[in-house]
Short mmCIF file of C-alpha atoms in Angstrom, two decimals:
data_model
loop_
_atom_site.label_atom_id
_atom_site.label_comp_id
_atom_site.label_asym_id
_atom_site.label_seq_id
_atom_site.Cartn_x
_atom_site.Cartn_y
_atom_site.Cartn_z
CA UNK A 575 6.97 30.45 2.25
CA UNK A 576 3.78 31.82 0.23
CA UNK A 577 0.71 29.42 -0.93
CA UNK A 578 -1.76 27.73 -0.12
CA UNK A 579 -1.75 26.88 4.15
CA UNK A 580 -2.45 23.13 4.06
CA UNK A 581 -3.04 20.59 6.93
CA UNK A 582 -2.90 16.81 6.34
CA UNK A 583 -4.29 14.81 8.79
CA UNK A 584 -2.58 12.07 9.10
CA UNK A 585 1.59 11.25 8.64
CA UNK A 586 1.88 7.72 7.37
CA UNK A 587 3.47 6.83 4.05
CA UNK A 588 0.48 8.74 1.93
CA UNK A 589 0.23 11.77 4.04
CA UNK A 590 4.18 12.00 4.17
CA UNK A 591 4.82 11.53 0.70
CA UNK A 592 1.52 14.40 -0.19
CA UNK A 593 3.32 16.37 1.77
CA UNK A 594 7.14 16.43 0.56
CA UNK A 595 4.70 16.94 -2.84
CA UNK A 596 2.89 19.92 -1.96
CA UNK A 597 6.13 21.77 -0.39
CA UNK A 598 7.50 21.07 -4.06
CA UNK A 599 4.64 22.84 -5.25
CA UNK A 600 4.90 26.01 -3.08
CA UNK A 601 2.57 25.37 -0.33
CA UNK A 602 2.46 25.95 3.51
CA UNK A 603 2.00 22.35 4.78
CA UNK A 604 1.85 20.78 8.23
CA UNK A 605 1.38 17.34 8.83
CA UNK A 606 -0.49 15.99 12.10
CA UNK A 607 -0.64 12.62 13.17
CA UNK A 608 -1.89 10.93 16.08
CA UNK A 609 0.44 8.65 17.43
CA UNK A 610 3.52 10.13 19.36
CA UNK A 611 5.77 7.56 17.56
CA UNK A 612 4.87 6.53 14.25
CA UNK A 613 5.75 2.67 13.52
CA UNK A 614 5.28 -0.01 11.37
CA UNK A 615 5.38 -3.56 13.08
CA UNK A 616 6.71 -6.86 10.60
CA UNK A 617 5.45 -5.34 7.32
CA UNK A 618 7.18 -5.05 4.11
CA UNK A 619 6.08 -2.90 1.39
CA UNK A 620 6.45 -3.34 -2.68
CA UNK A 621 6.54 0.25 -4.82
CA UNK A 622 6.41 -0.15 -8.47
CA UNK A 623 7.93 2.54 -10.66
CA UNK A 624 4.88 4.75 -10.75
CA UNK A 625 5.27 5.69 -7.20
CA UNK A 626 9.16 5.81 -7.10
CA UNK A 627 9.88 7.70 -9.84
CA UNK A 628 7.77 10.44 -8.01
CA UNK A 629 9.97 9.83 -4.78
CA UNK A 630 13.67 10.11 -6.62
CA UNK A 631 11.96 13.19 -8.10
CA UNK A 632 11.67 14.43 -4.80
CA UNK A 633 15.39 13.90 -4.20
CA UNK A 634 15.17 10.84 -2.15
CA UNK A 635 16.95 8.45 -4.33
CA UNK A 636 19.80 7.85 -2.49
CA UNK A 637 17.94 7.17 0.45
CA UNK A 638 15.54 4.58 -0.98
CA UNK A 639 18.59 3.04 -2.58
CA UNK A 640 20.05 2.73 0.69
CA UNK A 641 17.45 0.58 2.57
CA UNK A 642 15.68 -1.20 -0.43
CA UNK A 643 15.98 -4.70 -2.21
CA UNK A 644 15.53 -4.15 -5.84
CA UNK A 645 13.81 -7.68 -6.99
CA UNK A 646 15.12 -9.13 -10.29
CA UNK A 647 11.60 -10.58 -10.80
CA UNK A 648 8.43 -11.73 -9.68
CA UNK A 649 7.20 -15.59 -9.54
CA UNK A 650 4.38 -17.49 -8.99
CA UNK A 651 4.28 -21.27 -7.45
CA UNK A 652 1.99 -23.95 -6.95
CA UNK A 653 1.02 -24.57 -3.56
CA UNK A 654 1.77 -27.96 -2.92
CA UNK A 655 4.65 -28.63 -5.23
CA UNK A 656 6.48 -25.74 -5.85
CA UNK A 657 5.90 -25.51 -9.41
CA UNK A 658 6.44 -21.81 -11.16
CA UNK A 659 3.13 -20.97 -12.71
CA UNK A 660 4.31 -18.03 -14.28
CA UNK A 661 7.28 -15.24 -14.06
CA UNK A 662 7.80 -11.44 -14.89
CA UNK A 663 10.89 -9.46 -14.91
CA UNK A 664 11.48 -6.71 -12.71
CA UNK A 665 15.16 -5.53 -11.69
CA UNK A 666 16.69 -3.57 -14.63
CA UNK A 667 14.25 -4.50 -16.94
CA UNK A 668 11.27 -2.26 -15.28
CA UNK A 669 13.79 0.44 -15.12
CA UNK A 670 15.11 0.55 -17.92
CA UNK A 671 11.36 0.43 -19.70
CA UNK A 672 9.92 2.79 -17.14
CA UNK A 673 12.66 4.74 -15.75
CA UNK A 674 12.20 4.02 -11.85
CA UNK A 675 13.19 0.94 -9.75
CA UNK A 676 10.75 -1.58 -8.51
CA UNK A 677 11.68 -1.53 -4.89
CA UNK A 678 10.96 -3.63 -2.03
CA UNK A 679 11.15 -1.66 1.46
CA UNK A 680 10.25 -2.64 5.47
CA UNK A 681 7.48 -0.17 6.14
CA UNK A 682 9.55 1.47 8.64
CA UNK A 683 12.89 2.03 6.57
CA UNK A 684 10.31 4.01 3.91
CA UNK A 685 8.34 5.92 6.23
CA UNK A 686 11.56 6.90 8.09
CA UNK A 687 13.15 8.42 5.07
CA UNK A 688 9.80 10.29 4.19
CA UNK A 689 9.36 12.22 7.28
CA UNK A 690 13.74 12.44 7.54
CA UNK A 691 12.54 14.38 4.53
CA UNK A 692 10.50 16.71 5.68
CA UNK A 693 11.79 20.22 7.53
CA UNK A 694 11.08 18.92 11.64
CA UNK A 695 8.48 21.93 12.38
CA UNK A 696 6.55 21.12 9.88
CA UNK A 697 5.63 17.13 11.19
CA UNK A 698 3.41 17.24 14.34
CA UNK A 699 2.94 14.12 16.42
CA UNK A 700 0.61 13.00 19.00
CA UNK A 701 -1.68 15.01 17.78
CA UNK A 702 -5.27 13.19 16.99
CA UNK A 703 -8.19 14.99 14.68
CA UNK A 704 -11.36 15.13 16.26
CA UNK A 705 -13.13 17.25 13.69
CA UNK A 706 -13.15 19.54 10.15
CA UNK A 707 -15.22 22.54 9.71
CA UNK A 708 -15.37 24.36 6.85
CA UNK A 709 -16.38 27.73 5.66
CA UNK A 710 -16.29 29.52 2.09
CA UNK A 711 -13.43 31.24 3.44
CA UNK A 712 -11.07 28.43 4.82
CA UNK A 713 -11.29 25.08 6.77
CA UNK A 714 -10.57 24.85 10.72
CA UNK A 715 -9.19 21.21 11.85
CA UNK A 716 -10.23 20.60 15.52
CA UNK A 717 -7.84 18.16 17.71
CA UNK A 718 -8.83 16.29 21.09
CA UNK A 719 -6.97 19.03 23.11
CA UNK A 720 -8.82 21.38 21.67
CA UNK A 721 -6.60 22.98 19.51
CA UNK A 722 -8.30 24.30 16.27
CA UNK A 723 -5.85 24.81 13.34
CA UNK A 724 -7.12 26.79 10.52
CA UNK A 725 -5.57 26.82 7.00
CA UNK A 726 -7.12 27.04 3.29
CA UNK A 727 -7.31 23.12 2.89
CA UNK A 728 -7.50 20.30 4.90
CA UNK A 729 -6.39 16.89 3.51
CA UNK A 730 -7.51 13.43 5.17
CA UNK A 731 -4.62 11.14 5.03
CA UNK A 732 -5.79 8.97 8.08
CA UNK A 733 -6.05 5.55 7.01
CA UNK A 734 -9.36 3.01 6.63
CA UNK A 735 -10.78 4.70 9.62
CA UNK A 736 -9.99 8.12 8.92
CA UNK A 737 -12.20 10.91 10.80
CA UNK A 738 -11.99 13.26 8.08
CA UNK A 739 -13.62 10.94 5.88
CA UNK A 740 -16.95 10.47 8.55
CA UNK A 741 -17.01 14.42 9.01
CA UNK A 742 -16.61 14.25 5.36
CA UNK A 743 -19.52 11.43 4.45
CA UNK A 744 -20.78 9.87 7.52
CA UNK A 745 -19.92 6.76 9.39
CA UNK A 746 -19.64 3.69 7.56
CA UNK A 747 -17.84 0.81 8.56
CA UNK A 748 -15.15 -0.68 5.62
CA UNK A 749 -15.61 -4.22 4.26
CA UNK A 750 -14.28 -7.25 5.55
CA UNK A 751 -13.25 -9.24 2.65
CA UNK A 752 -13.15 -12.75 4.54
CA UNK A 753 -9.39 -12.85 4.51
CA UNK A 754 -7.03 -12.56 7.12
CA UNK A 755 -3.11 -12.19 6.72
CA UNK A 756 -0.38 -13.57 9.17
CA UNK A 757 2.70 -11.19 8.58
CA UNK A 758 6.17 -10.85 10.14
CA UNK A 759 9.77 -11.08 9.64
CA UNK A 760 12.83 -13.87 9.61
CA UNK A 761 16.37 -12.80 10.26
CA UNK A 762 17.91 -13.81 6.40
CA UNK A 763 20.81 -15.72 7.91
CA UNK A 764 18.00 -18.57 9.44
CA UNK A 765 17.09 -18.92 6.06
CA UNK A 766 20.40 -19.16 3.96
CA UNK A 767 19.98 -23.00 3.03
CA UNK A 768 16.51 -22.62 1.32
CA UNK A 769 19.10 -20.08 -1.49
CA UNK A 770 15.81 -17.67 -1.81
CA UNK A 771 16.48 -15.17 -4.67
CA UNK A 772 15.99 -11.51 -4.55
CA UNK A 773 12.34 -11.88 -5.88
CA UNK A 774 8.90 -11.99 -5.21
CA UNK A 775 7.32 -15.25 -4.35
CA UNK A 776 3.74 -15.99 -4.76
CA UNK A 777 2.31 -19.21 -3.83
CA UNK A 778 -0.88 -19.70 -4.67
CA UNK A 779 -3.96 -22.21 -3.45
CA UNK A 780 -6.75 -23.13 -2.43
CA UNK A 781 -8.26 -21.06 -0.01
CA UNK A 782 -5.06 -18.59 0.12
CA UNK A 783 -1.52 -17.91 -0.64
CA UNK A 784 1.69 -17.37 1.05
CA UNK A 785 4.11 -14.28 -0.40
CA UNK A 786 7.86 -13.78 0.34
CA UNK A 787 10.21 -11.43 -0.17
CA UNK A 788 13.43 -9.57 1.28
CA UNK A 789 13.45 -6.31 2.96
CA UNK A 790 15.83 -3.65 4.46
CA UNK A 791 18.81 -4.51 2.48
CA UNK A 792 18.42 -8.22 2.60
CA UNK A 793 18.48 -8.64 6.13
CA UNK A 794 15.12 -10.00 6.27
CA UNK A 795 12.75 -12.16 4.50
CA UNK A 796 9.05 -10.69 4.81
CA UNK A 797 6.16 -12.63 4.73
CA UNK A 798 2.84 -12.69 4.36
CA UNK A 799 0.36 -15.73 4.50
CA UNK A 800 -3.13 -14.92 3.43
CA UNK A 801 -5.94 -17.70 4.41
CA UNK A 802 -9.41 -17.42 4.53
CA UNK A 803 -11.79 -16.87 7.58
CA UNK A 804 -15.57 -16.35 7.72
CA UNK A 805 -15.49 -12.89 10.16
CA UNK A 806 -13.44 -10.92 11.76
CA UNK A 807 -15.12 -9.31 15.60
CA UNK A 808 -12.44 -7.95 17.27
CA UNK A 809 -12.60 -4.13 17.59
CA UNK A 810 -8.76 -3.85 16.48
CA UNK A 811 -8.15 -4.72 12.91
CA UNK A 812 -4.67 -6.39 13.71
CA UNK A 813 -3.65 -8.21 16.65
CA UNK A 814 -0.17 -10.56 17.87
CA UNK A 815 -0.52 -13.53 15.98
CA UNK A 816 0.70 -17.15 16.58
CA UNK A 817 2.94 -19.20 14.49
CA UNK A 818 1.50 -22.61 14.89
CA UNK A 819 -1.94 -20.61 13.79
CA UNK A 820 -0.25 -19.41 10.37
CA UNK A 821 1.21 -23.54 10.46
CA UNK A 822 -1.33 -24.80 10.73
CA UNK A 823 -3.64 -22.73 7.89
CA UNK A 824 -0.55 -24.51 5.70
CA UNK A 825 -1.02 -28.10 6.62
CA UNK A 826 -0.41 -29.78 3.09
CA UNK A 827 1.72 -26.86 1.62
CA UNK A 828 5.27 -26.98 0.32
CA UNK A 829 8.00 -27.85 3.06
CA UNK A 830 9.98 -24.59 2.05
CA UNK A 831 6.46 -22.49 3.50
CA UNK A 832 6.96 -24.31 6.72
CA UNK A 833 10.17 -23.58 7.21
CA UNK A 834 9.88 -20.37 6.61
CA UNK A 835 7.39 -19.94 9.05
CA UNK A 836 9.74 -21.65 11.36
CA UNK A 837 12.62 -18.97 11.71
CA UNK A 838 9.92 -16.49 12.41
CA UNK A 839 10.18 -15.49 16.19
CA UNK A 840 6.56 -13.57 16.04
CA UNK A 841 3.74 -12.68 13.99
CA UNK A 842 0.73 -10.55 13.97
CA UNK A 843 -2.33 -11.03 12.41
CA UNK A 844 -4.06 -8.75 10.42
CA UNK A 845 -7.75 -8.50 9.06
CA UNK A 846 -7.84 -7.39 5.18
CA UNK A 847 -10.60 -4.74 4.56
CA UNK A 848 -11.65 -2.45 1.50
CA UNK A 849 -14.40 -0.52 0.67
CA UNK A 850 -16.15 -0.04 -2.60
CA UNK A 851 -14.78 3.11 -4.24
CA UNK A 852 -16.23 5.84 -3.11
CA UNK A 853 -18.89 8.64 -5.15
CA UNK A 854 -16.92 11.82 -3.70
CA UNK A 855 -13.70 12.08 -1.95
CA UNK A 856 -13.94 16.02 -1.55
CA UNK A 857 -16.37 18.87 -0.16
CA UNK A 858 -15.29 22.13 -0.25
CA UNK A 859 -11.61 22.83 0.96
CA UNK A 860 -11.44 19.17 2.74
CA UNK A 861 -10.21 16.06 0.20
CA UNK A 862 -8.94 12.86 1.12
CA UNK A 863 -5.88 11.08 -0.16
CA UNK A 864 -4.74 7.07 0.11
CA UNK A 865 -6.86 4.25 2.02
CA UNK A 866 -8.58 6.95 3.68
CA UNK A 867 -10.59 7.21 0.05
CA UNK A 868 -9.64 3.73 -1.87
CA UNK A 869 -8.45 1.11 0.73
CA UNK A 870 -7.63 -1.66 -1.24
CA UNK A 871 -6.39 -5.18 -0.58
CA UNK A 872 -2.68 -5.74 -1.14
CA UNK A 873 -2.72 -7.86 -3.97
CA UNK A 874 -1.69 -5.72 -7.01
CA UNK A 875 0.62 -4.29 -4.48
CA UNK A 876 -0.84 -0.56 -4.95
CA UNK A 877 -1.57 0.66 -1.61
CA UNK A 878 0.85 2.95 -0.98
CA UNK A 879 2.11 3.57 -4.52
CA UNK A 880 -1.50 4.84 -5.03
CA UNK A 881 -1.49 6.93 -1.98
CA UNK A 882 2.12 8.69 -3.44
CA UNK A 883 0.38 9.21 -7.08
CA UNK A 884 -2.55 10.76 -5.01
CA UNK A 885 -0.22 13.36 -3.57
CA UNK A 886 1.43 13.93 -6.41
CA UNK A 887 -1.92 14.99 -8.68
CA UNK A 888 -3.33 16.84 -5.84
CA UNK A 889 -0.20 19.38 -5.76
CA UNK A 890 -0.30 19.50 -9.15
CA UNK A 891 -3.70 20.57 -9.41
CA UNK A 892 -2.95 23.13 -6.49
CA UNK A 893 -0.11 24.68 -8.05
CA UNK A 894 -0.56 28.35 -8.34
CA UNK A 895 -4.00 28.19 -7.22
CA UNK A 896 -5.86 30.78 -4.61
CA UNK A 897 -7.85 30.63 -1.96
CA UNK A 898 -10.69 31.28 -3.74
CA UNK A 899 -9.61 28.19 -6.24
CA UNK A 900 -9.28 25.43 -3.53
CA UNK A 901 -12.79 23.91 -3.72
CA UNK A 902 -12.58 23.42 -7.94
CA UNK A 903 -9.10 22.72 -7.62
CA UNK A 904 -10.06 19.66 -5.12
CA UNK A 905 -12.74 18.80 -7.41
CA UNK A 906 -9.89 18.35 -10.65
CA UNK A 907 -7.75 16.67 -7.79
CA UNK A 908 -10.96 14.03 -7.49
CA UNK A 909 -12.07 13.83 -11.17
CA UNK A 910 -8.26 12.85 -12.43
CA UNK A 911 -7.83 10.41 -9.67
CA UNK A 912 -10.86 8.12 -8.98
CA UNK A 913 -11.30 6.12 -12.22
CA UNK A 914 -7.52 4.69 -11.95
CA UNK A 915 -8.26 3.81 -7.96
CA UNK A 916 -11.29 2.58 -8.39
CA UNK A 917 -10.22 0.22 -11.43
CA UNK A 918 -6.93 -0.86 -9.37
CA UNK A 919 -9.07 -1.20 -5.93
CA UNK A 920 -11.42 -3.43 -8.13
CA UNK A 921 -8.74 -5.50 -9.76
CA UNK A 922 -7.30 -6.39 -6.44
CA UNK A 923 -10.62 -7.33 -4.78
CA UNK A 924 -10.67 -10.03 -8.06
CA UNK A 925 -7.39 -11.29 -7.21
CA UNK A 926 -8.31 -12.78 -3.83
CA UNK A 927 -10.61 -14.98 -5.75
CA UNK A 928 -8.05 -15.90 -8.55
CA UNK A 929 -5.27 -16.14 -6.27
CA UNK A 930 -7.44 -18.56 -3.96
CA UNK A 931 -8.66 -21.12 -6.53
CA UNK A 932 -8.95 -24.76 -5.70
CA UNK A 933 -7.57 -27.16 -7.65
CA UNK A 934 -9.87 -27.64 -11.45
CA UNK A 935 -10.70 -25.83 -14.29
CA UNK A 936 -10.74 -22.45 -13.26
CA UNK A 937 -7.53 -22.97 -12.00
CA UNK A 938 -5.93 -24.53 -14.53
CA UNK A 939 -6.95 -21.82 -16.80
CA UNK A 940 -5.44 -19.65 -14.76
CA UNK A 941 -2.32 -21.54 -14.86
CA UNK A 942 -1.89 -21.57 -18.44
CA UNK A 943 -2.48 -17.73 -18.75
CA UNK A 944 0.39 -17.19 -15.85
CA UNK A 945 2.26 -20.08 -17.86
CA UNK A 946 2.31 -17.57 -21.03
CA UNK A 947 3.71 -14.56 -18.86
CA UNK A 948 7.39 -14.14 -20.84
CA UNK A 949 9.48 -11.11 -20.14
CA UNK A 950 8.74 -7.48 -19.18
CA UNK A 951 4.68 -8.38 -19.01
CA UNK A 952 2.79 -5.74 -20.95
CA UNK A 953 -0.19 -5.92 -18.60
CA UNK A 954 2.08 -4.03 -16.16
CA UNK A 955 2.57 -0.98 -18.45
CA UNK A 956 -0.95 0.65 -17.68
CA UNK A 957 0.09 0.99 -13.74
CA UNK A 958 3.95 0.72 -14.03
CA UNK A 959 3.85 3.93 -16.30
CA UNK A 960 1.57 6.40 -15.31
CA UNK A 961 3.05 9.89 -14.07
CA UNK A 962 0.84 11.55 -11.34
CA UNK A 963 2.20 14.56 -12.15
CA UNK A 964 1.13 15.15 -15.68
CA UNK A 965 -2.50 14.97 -15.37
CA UNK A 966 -3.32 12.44 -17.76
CA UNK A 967 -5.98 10.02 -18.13
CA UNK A 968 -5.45 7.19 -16.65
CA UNK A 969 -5.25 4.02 -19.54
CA UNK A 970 -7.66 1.05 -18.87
CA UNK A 971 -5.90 -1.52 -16.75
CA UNK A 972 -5.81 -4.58 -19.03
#
């Protein structure tokens, strides 16, 4: 293979996906990540047409179809009584008006088929980034063995805490955005008598909200419950959680939440952090791709389809570029991608105040704009139909 010699720290969904992109655009890539067994614990994962229309053109459509839930819509619920707020179509709607499924995945089942994907030499694990040094000539990635791996661009797809990013910028801890989320997994047969749809549930109120929704094939409802909590001090951002806990931050809340939470057999507890988006996500031959740049909080359900449209535009802009090209090529790679990140990360920081509304006038406005939600919503067509690829501006989220 000829092109550009690439290393991406980091193999998670992002750095996977940037990678399957890149050896689509002719380059030399090898992906290191840290852990010896990548795994994703009682976490389900929604991608929106913008970042699977990138992954069926990557061949994987049969795979994703094969592990997936494809929701027929989305709804929203009052806390306490269960009424729907407001609904949008998904299902064949969204593909049929934007070409690519709206999927719902387990983390694991997606991440599984993304490094099935790529050739087995070319995924490293167990290996964990220590350092990035840089030179006008090429970029050297240092590991904790010692081993320094040199190559002509060095992408940071390691997560909130990513080390590329502090070699990159400095150290600076992320934000804790005074919510925590309680997530996990019930067995769908424990739950046949509540009749749940193939949708997305949001219920929504005061002081948090509760999401549902059915993973790997249907055999499991994932869920997430989202309260709020002053601070966050342990040193790990996710820990085993208990199910009375997650109960009990529902006292008051529809029956069907509680019983939910009652065919769950364990559940971990995670802290929710962003940052502000950042100034620069590139220097030199180094860039940085996916939370390790815009961590966001999940509720636009972005994350990852962000990270995949972040792969996407940075092979594109690397296509048929030299050496000599890398550094302007990374800077194109940065100027197309940070106003549509930063305007998504934004929007879902604003959600975890309008999804958390007590009960008065702010909510009730609320309700009545989520009561007026008919259809295919058009406020979905600024995200739902972007193509990475092209290297387009992004349009204003409305």
């Amino acid at each position: 293979m000829s092109g550009l010699k690439v290393t991406v720290v980091g193999g998670g969904i992002g750095g996977s996906a940037a990678a399957l992109a890149l050896l689509r655009a002719g380059c030399d890539v090898h992906v290191y990540e840290q852990v010896a067994s990548k795994s994703e614990v009682g976490a389900g994962i929604q991608l929106s047409p913008n970042a699977t229309r990138l992954l069926h053109r990557y061949g994987l459509a049969d795979a994703l179809g094969g592990v997936a839930v494809k929701p027929s819509h989305v709804e929203i619920k009052r806390w306490d009584d269960g009424r729907i707020l407001g609904r949008e179509e998904l299902g064949r709607a969204v593909e049929e008006a934007y070409g690519a499924p709206y999927y719902h995945f387990h983390r694991a089942d997606l991440l599984s088929i993304l490094t099935a994907a790529l050739p087995a030499e070319r995924l490293h694990s167990g290996w964990r980034c220590v350092d990035v040094r840089q030179t006008n000539a090429g970029a050297t990635t240092v590991f904790d063995d010692g081993t320094a791996i040199d190559s002509d661009v060095v992408v940071g797809a390691d997560g909130i805490h990513s080390v590329v990013r502090k070699v990159l910028f400095g150290d600076e801890r992320p934000r804790f955005s005074g919510n925590v989320a309680y997530r996990g997994l019930a067995r769908a047969e424990r739950l046949t008598h509540l009749n749940l749809e193939h949708c997305a549930t949001n219920w929504m109120g005061p002081g948090g909200h509760f999401v549902h929704y059915f993973v790997s094939g249907g055999r499991f409802l994932n869920f997430v419950a989202v309260s709020e909590q002053d601070s966050w001090d342990r040193e790990s951002w996710n820990d085993r959680g208990n199910v009375a806990d997650a109960k009990r931050c529902y006292a008051g809340w529809h029956p069907q939440i509680h019983q939910i939470l009652g065919a769950v057999d364990e559940t971990f507890k995670w802290a929710l952090f962003d940052r502000p988006p950042l100034s620069a996500w590139s220097v030199g031959r180094v860039t940085l791709l996916g939370d390790a740049c815009h961590p966001m909080l999940p509720y636009m359900a972005q994350g990852a389809a962000q990270a995949i449209e972040d792969g996407a535009t940075l092979a594109a802009c690397l296509t048929g570029i030299a050496p000599a090209g890398v550094a302007e090529a990374l800077a194109n790679y940065e100027t197309w991608r940070k106003p549509r990140t930063a305007a998504i990360q934004l929007a879902a920081r604003g959600n975890a105040t309008t999804f958390h509304l007590v009960d008065g006038v702010e909510q009730q406005k609320r309700d009545a704009e989520m009561a007026a939600w008919v259809g295919l919503s058009p406020r979905r067509e600024a995200i739902f139909g972007f193509d990475a690829e092209r290297l387009q501006p992004a349009a204003p989220l409305s």
